[in-house]
mmCIF file of C-alpha atoms in Angstrom:
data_model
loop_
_atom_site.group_PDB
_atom_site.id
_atom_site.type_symbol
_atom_site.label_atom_id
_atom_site.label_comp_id
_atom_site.label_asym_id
_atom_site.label_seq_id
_atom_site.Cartn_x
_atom_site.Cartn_y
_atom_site.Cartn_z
ATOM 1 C CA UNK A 1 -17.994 11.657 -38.340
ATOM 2 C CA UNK A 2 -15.131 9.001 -38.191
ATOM 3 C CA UNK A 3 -12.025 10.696 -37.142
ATOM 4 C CA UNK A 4 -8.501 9.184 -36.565
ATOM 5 C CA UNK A 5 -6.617 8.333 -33.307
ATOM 6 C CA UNK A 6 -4.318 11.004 -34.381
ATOM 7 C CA UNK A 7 -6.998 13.288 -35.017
ATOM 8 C CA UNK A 8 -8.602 12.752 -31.418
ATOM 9 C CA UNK A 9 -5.917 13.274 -29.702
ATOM 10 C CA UNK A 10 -5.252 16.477 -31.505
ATOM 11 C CA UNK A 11 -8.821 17.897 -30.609
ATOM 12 C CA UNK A 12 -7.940 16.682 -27.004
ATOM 13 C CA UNK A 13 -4.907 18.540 -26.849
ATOM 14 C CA UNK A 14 -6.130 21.835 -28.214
ATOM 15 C CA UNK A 15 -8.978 21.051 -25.674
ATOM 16 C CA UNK A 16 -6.767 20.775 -22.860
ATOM 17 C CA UNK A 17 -4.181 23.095 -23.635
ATOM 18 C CA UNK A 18 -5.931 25.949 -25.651
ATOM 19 C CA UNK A 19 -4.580 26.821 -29.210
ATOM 20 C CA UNK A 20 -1.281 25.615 -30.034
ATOM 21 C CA UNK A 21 1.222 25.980 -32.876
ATOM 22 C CA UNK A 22 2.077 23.059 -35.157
ATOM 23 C CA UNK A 23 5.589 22.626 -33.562
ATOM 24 C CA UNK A 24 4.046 22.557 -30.240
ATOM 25 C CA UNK A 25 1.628 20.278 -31.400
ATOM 26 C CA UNK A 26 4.496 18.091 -32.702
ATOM 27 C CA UNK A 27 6.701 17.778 -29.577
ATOM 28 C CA UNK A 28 3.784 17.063 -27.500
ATOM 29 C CA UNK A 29 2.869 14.036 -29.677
ATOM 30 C CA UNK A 30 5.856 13.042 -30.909
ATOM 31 C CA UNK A 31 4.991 13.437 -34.358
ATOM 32 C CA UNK A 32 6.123 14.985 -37.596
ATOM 33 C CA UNK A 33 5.353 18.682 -37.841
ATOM 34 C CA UNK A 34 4.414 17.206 -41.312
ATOM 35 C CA UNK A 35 2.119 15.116 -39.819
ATOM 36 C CA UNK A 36 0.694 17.288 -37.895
ATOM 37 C CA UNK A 37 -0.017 19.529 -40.258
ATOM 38 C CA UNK A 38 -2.022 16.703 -42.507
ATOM 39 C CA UNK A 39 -3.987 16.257 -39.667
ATOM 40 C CA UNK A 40 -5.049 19.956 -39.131
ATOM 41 C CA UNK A 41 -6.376 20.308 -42.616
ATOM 42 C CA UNK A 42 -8.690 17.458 -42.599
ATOM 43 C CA UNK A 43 -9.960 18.468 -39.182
ATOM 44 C CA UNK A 44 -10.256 21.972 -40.550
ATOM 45 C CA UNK A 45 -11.876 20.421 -43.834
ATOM 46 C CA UNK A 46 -14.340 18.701 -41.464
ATOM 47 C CA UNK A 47 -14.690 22.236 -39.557
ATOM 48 C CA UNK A 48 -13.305 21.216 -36.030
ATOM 49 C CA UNK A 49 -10.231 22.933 -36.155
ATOM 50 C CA UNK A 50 -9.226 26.912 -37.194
ATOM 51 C CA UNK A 51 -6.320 28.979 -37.077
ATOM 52 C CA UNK A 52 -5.551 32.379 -35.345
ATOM 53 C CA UNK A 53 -2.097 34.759 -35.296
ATOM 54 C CA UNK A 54 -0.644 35.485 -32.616
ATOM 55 C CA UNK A 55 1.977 38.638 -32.599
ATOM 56 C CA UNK A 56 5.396 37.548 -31.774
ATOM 57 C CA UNK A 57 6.903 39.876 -28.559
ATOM 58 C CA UNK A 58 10.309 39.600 -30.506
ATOM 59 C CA UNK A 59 10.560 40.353 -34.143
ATOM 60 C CA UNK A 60 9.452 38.386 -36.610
ATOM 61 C CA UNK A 61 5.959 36.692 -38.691
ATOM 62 C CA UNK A 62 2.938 36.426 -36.469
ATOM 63 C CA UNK A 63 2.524 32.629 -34.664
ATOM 64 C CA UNK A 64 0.055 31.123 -36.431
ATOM 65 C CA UNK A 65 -1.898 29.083 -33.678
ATOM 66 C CA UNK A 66 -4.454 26.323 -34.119
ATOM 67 C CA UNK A 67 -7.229 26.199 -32.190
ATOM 68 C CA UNK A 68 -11.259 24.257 -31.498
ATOM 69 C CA UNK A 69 -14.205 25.380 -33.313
ATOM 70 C CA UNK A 70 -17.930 25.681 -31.780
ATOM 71 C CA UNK A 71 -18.130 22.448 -34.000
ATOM 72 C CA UNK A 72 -14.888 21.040 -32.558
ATOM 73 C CA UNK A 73 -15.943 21.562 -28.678
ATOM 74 C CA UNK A 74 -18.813 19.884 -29.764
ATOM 75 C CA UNK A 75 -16.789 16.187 -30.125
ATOM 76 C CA UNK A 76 -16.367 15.990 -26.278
ATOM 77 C CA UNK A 77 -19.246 14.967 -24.446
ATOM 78 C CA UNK A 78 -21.829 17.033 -23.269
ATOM 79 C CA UNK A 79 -25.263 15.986 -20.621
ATOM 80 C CA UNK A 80 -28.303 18.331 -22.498
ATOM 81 C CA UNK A 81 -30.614 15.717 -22.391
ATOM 82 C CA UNK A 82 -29.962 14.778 -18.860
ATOM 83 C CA UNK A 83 -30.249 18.510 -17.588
ATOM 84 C CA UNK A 84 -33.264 19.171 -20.779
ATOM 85 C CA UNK A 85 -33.044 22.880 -21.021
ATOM 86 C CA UNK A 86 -36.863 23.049 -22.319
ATOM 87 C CA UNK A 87 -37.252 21.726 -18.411
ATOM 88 C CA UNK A 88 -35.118 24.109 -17.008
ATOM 89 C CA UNK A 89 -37.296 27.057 -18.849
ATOM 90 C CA UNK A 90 -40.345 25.658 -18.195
ATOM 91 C CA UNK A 91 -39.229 25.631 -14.602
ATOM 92 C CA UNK A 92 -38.545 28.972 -14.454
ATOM 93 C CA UNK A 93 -41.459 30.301 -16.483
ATOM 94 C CA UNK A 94 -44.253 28.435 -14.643
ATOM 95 C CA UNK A 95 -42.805 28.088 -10.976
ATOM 96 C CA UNK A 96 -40.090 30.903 -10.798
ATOM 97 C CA UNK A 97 -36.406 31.270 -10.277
ATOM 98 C CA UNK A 98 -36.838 30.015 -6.719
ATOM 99 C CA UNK A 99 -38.300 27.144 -8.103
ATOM 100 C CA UNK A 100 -35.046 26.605 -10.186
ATOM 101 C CA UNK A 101 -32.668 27.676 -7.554
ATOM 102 C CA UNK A 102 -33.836 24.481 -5.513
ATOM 103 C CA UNK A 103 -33.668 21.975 -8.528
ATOM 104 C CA UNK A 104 -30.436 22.957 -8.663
ATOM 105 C CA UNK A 105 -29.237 22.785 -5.270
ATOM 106 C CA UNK A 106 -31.116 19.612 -4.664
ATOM 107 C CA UNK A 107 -28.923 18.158 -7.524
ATOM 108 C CA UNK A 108 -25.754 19.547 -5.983
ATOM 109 C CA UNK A 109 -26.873 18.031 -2.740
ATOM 110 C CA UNK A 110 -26.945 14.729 -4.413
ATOM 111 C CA UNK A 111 -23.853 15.121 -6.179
ATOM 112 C CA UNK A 112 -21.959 16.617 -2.552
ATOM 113 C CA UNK A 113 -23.205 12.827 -1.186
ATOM 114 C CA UNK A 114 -21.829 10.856 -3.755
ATOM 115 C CA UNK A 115 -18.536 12.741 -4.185
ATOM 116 C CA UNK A 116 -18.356 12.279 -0.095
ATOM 117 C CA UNK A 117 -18.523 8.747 -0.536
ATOM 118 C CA UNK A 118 -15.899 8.116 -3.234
ATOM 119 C CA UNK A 119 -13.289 10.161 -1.247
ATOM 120 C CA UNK A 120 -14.022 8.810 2.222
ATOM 121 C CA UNK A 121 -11.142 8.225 3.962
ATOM 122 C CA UNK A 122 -8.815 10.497 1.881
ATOM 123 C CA UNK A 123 -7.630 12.771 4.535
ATOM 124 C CA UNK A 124 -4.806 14.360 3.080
ATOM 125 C CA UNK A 125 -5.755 17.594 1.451
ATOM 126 C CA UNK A 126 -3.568 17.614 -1.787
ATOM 127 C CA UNK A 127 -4.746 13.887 -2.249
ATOM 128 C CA UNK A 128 -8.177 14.373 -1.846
ATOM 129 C CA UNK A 129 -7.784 17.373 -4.345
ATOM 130 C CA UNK A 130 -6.152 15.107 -6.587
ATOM 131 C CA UNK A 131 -8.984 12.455 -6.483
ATOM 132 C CA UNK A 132 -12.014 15.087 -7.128
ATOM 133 C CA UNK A 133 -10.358 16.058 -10.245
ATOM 134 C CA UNK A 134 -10.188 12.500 -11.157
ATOM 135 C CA UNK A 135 -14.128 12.070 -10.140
ATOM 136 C CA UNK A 136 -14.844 15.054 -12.135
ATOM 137 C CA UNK A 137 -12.531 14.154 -15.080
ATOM 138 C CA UNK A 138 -14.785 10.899 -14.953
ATOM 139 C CA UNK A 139 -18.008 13.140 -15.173
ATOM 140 C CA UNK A 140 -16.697 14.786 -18.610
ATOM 141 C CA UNK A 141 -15.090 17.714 -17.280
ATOM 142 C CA UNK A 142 -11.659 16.653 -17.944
ATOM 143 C CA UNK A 143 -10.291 18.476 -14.530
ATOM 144 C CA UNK A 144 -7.368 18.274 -13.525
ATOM 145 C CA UNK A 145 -4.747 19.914 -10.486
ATOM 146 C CA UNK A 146 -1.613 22.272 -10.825
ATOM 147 C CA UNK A 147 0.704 23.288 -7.860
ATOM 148 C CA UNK A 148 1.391 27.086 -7.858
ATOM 149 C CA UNK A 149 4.254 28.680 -7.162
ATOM 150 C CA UNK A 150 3.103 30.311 -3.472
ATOM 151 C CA UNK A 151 2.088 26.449 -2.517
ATOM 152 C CA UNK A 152 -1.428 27.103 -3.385
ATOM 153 C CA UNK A 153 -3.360 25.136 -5.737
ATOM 154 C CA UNK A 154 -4.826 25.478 -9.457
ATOM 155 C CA UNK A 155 -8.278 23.112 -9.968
ATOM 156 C CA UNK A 156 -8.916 23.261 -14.103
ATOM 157 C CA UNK A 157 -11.570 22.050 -16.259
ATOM 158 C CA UNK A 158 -10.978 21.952 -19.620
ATOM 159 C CA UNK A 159 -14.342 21.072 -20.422
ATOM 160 C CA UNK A 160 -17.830 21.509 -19.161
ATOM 161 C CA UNK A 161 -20.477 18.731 -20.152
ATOM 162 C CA UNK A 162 -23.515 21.043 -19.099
ATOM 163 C CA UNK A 163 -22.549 24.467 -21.021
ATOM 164 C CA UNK A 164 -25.380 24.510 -22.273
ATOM 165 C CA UNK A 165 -28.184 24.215 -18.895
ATOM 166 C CA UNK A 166 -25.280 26.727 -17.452
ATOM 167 C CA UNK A 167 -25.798 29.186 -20.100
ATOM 168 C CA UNK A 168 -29.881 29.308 -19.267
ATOM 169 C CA UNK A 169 -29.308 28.833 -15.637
ATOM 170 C CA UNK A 170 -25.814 29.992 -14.222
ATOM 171 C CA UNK A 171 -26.693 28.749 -10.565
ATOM 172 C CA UNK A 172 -25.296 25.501 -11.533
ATOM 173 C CA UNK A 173 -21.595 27.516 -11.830
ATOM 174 C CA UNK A 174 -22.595 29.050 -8.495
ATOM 175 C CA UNK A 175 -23.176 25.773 -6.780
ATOM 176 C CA UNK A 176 -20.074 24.012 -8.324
ATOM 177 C CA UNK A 177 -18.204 27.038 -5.786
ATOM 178 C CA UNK A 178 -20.453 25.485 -3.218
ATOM 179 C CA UNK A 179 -19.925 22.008 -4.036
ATOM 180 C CA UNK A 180 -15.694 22.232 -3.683
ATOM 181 C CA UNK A 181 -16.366 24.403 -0.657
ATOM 182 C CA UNK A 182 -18.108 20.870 1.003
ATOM 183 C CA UNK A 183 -15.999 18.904 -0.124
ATOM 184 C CA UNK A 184 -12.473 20.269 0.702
ATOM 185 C CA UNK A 185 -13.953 21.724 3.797
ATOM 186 C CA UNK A 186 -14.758 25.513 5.339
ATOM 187 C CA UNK A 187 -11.807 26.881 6.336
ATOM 188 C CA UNK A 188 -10.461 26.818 2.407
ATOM 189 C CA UNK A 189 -10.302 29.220 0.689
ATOM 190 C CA UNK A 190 -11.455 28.998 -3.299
ATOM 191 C CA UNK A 191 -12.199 31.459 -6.002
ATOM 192 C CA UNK A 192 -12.706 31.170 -9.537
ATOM 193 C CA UNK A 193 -10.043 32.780 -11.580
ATOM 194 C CA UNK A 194 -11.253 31.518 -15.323
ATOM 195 C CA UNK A 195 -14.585 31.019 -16.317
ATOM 196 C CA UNK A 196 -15.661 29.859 -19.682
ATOM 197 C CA UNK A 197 -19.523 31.988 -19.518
ATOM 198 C CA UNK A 198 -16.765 34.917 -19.086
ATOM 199 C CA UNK A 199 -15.309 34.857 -22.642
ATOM 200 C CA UNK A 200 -11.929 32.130 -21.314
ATOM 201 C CA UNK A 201 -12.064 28.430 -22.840
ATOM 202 C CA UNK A 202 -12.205 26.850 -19.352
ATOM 203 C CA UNK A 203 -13.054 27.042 -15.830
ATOM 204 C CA UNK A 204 -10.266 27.238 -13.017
ATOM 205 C CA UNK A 205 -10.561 27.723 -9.139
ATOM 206 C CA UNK A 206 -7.315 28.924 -7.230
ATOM 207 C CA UNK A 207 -7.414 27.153 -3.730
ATOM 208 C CA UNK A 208 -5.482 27.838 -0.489
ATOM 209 C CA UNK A 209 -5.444 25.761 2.536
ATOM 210 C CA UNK A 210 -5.293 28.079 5.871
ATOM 211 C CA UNK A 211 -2.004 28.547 7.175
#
């Protein structure tokens, strides 16, 4: 399916930012809410986009929001055959969920070493923070960092490229935990605060340093 510029950057937005009215849409592009709107029907003739109402808390019609399909999350990039979730059964039928639990943390393992080596020498915790969500954004998870209002930190991804092995085999959410946990070091604290196998459209992890 060829789709516009326009049209990408559209999904991308409603990817990143969750369902969004036409006028938000607009401003955020720069575009005519007319264009906008010729945009959203031929994504929703193609079936990417659909919309949803939102009550208003003041008086007045419902907000009619925009938001991604099943068919429109599936234009960002996703790694099935990499994980190959027959594997991951077969794994678990023939050699047992220990068996899996291992192939799973071996991979973080791997992943904890070559995350270790692209932010060596980043010392500086809200840097190094910054530069894992730009190593992750680069692995398809399009992560990215927000500063909270009690000086503690939001880590967002707005998409995950292996729903689909985490769905069959949610140890690889578990060890993501593990891997920040490495990675910005021990005495951090991080929890998970959205999380998309949870009914939310995206993953998030609130992290304080120790004071």
């Amino acid at each position: 399916m060829k789709l516009a510029t326009s049209q990408k950057i559209i999904l991308d937005q409603l990817k990143r930012y969750g369902p969004q009215s036409v006028k938000v849409l607009a401003k955020r592009l720069n575009m005519t809410t007319m264009g906008i709107r010729q945009h959203l029907q031929d994504l929703q003739h193609n079936e990417l986009v659909t919309t949803t109402t939102e009550a208003r808390q003041t008086r007045g019609r419902p907000l009619h929001l925009w938001r991604l399909t099943a068919e429109g999350h599936d234009q960002f990039p996703a790694r099935h055959q990499e994980l190959n979730l027959e594997l991951l059964s077969a794994i678990r039928e023939e050699l047992g969920e220990s068996a899996l639990i291992k192939l799973v943390a071996t991979q973080s393992d791997r992943t904890a070493e070559h995350y270790q080596k692209l932010l060596s020498g980043i010392d500086d915790f809200e840097h190094r923070l910054t530069a894992l969500a730009d190593i992750r954004t680069k692995d398809g998870f399009m992560a990215e960092v927000r500063l909270l209002p009690d000086q503690s930190w939001l880590l967002i991804e707005n998409h995950c490229p292996v729903c689909s092995a985490a769905k069959q085999c949610r140890h690889y959410c578990d060890y993501e935990l593990i891997l920040f946990k490495r990675l910005l070091g021990d005495t951090v604290k991080i929890y998970r605060t959205e999380y998309l196998l949870e009914g939310n459209r995206r993953c998030a992890y609130k992290i304080s340093k120790p004071t």
